[in-house]
Short mmCIF file of C-alpha atoms and ligand atoms in Angstrom, two decimals:
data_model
loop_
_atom_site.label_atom_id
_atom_site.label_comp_id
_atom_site.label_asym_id
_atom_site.label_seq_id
_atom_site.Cartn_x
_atom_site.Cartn_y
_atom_site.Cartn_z
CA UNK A 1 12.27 10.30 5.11
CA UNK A 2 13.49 7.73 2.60
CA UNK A 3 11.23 6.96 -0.41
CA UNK A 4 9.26 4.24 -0.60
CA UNK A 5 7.73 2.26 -3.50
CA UNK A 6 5.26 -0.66 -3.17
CA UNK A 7 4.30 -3.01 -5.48
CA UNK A 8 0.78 -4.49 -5.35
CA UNK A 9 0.13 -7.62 -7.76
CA UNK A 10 -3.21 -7.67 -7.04
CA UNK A 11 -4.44 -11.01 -8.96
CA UNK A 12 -1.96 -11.20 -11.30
CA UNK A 13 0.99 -13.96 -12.11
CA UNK A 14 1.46 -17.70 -11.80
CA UNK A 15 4.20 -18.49 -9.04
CA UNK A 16 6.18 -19.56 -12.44
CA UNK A 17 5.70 -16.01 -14.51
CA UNK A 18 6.50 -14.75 -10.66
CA UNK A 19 10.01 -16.42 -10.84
CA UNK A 20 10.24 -15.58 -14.22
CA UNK A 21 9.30 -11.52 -12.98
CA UNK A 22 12.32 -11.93 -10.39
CA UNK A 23 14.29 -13.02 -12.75
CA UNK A 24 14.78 -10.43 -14.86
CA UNK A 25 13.92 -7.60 -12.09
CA UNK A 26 16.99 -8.71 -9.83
CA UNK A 27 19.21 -7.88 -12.87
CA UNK A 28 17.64 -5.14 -13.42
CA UNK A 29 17.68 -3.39 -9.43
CA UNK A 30 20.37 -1.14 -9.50
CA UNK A 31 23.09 -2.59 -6.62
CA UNK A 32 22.42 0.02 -3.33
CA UNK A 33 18.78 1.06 -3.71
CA UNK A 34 18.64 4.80 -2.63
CA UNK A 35 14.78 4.34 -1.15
CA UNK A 36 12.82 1.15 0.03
CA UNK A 37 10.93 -1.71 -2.05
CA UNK A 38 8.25 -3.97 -1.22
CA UNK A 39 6.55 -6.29 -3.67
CA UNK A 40 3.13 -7.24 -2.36
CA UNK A 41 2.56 -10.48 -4.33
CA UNK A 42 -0.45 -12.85 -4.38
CA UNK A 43 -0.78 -15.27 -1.50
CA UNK A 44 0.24 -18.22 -4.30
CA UNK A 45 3.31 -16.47 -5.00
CA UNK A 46 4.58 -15.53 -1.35
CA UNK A 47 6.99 -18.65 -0.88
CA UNK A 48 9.13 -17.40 -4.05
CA UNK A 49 10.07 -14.57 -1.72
CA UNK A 50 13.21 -15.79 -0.71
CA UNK A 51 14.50 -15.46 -4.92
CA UNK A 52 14.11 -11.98 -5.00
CA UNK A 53 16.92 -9.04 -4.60
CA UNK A 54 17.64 -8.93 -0.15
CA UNK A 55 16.81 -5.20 -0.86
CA UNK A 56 13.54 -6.35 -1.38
CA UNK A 57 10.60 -6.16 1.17
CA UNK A 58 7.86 -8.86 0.83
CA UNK A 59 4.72 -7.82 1.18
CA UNK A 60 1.16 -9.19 1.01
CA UNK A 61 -2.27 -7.93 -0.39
CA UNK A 62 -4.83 -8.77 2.93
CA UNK A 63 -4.77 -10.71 5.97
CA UNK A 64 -7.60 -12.19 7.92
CA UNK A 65 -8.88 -10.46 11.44
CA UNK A 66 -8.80 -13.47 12.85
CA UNK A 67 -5.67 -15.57 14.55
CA UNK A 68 -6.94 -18.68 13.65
CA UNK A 69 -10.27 -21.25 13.17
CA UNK A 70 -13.31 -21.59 10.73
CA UNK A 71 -12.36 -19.10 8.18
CA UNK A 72 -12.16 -21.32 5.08
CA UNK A 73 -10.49 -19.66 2.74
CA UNK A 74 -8.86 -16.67 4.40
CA UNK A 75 -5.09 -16.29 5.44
CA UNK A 76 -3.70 -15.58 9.01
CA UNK A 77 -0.94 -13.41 10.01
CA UNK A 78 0.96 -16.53 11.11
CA UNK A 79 1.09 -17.86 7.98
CA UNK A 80 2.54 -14.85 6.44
CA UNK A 81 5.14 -14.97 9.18
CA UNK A 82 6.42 -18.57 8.05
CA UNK A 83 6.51 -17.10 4.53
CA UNK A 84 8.82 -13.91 5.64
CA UNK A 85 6.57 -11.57 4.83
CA UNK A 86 7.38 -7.92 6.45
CA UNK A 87 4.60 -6.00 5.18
CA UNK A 88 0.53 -6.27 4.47
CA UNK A 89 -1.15 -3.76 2.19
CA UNK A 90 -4.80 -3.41 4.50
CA UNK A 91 -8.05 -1.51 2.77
CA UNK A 92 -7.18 -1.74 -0.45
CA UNK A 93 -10.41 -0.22 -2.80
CA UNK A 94 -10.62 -3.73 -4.45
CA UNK A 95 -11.20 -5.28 -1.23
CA UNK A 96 -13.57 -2.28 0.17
CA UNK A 97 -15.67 -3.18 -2.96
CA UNK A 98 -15.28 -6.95 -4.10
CA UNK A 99 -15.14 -8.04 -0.50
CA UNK A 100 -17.20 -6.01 1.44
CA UNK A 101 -14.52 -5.02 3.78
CA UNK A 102 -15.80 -1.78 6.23
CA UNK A 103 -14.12 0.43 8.09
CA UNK A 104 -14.47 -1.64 11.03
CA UNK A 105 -12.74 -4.96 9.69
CA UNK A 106 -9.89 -3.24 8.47
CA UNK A 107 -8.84 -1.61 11.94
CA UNK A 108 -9.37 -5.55 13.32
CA UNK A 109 -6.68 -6.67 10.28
CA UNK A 110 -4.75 -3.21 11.55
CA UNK A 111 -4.41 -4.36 14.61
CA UNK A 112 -3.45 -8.08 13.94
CA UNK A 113 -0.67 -6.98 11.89
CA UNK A 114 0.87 -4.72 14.06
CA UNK A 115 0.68 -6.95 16.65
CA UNK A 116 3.02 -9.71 14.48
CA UNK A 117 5.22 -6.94 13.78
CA UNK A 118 4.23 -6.01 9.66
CA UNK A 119 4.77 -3.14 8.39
CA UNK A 120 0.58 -2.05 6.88
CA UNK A 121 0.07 0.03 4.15
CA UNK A 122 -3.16 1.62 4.53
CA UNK A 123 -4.95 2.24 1.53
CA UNK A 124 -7.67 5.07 2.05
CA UNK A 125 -9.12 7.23 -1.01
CA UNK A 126 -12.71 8.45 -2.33
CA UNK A 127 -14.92 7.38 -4.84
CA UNK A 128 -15.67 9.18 -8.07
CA UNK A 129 -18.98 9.83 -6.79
CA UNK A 130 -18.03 11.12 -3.51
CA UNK A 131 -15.64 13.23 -5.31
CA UNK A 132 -18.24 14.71 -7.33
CA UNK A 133 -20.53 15.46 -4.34
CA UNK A 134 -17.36 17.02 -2.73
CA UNK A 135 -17.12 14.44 -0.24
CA UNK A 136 -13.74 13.86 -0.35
CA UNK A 137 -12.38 15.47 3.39
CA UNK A 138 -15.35 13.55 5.26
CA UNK A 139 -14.39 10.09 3.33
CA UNK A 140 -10.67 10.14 4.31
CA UNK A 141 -11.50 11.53 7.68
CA UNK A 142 -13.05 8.72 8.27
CA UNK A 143 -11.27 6.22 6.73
CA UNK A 144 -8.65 6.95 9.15
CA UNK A 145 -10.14 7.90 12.23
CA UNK A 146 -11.68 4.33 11.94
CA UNK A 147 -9.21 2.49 10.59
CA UNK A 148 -7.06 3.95 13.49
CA UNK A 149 -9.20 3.48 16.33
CA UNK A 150 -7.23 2.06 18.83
CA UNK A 151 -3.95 2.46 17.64
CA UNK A 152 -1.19 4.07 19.89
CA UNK A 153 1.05 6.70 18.84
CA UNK A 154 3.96 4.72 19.08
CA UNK A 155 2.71 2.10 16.30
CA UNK A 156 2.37 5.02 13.71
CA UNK A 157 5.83 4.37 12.78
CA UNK A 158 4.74 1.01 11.19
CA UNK A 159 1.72 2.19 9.43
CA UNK A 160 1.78 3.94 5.75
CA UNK A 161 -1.25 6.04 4.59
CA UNK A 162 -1.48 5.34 0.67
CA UNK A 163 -3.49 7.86 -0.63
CA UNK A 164 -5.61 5.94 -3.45
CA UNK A 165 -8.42 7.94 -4.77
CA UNK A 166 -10.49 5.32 -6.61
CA UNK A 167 -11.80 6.80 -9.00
CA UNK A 168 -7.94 6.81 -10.32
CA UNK A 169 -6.52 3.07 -9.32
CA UNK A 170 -6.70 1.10 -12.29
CA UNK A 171 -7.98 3.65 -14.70
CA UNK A 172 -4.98 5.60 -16.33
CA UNK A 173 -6.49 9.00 -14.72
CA UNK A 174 -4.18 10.22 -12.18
CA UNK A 175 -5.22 12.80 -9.30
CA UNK A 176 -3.43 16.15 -10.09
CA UNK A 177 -1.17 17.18 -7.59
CA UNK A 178 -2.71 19.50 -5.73
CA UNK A 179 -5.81 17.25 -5.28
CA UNK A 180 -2.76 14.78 -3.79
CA UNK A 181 -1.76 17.63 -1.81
CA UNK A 182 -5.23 18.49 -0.47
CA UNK A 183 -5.94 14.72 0.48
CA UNK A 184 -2.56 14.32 2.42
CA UNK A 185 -3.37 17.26 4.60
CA UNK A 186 -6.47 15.91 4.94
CA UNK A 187 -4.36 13.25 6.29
CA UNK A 188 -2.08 14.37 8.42
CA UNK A 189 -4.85 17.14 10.09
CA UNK A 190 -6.71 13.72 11.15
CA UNK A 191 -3.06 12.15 12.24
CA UNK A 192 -3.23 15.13 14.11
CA UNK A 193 -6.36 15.56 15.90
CA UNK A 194 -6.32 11.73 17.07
CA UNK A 195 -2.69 12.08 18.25
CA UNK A 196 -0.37 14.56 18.09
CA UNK A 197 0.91 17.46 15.03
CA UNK A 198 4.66 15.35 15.87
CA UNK A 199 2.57 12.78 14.77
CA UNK A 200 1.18 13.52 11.69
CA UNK A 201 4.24 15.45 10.50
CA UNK A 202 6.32 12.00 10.92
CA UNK A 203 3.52 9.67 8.78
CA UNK A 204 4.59 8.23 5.35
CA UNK A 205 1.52 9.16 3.08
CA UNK A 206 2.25 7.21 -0.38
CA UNK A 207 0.30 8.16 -3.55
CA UNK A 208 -1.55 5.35 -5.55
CA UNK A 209 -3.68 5.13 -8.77
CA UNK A 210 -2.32 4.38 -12.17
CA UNK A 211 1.10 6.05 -12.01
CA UNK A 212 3.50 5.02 -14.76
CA UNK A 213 7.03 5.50 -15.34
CA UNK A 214 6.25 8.89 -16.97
CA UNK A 215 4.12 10.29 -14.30
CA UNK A 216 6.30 9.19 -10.85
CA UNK A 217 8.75 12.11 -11.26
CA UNK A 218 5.77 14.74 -10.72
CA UNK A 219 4.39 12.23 -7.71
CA UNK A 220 7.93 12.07 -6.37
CA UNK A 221 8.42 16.07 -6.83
CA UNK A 222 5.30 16.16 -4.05
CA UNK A 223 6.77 16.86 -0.61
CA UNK A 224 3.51 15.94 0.91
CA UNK A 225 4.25 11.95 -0.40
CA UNK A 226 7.05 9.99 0.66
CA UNK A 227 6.93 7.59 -1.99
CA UNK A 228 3.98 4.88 -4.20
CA UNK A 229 1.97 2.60 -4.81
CA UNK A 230 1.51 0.65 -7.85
CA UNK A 231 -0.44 -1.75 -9.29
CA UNK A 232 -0.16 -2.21 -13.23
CA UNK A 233 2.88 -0.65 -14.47
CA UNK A 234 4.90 -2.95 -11.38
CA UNK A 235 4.08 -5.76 -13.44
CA UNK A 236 6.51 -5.06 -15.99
CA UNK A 237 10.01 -5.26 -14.28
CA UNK A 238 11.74 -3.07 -16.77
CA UNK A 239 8.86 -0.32 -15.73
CA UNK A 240 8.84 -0.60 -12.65
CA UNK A 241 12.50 -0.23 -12.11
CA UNK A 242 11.80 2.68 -13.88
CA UNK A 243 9.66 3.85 -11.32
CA UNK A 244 11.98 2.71 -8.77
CA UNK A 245 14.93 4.92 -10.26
CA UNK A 246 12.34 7.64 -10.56
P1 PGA B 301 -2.84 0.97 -10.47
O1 PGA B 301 -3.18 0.29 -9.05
O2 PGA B 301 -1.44 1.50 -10.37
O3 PGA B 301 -2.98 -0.13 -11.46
O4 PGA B 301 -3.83 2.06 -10.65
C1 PGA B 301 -2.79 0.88 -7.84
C2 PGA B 301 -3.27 0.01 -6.71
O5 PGA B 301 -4.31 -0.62 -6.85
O6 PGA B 301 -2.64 -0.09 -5.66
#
């Protein structure tokens, strides 16, 4: 399974610090990448696409659930269509928390992409609390039973499971590697029960939560996680080629 690394934004960069990112990351990507990258930038930056590398995947950070109508404010699939975008990071922590996004909304915004042909990074992880109360197997369970509800076996293919415990996405803490190990086969029993062990073997799980370009190699060295996602340290090009190189 190729690597892959993903790139979330989150609210960061002015469509001109954005060209001013590609700038200096295009001259930075080595020529033939060896492993997929998507940059997931902010809806305001999505039509600066086009500038960056071809080897680059666009991605975006949410989607509505809806196709169209009164939803002032929100952002439809079809709109990240005319902007080229190939990929939609869905159930990101931020948006769990900030926007009140459940279980149930996200496998609506699931099924919308995959229905205008994205590529969805699921984002699924525990809270420190839950953690503590040892919660973590029941939370991802289901995370992704729900998220997945629905969803045929044939679509898995487009769907990566980012393992982001939250407790460790934007804090500098990162989950040890066998608690990364633990939550993918957490994963991929679920994968299984719902559809089939073929199934779950096949699934991209990516890790997430504050990984730097000193702490990928040990991610990467995982054979549970087929590649990353990161927030902070892809802001910097310079480190997050880094990370890509990794
Ligand atoms: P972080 O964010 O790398 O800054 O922890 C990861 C994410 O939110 O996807």
């Amino acid at each position: 399974m190729k690597k892959i690394v993903v790139a979330n934004f989150k609210m960061n960069k002015t469509s001109f610090e954005t060209l001013e990112y590609i700038s200096s990351f295009n001259k930075l990507l080595p020529k033939n990448l060896d492993c997929q990258v998507a940059i997931c930038l902010p809806y305001t930056s999505l039509f600066l696409g086009e500038n960056f590398n071809k080897q680059i995947i666009i991605g975006a950070q949410n989607l509505s659930e809806h196709e169209q109508g009164s939803n002032t404010g929100e952002i439809s699939a079809s709109m990240l269509e005319d902007l080229n975008v190939k990929l939609v990071i869905v159930g990101h922590s931020d948006r769990r928390k900030h926007a009140s996004e459940t279980n149930e909304k996200i496998n609506k915004k699931i099924k919308i992409a995959l229905k205008h042909g994205f590529k969805v990074v699921l984002c699924v992880g525990e809270t420190k609390a839950q953690r503590f109360a040892k919660r973590t197997k029941e939370v991802l369970k289901k995370q992704v039973e729900s998220a997945l509800c629905g969803i045929y076996e044939n679509e898995l293919g487009s769907i990566i499971v980012a393992y982001e415990p939250v407790w460790a996405v934007g804090t500098g803490t990162i989950a040890a590697i066998s608690e990364i190990s633990n939550a993918a086969k957490i994963i991929r029993e679920t994968i299984s029960s719902i559809f089939s062990s073929k199934a779950a073997s096949n699934l991209q799980i990516v890790y997430g939560g504050s990984i730097t370009s000193q702490s990928c190699k040990q991610i990467f060295k995982n054979k549970e996680i087929s590649g990353a996602l990161v927030g902070a340290s892809s802001l910097d090009p310079k480190e997050f080629v880094k990370i890509i190189n990794c």
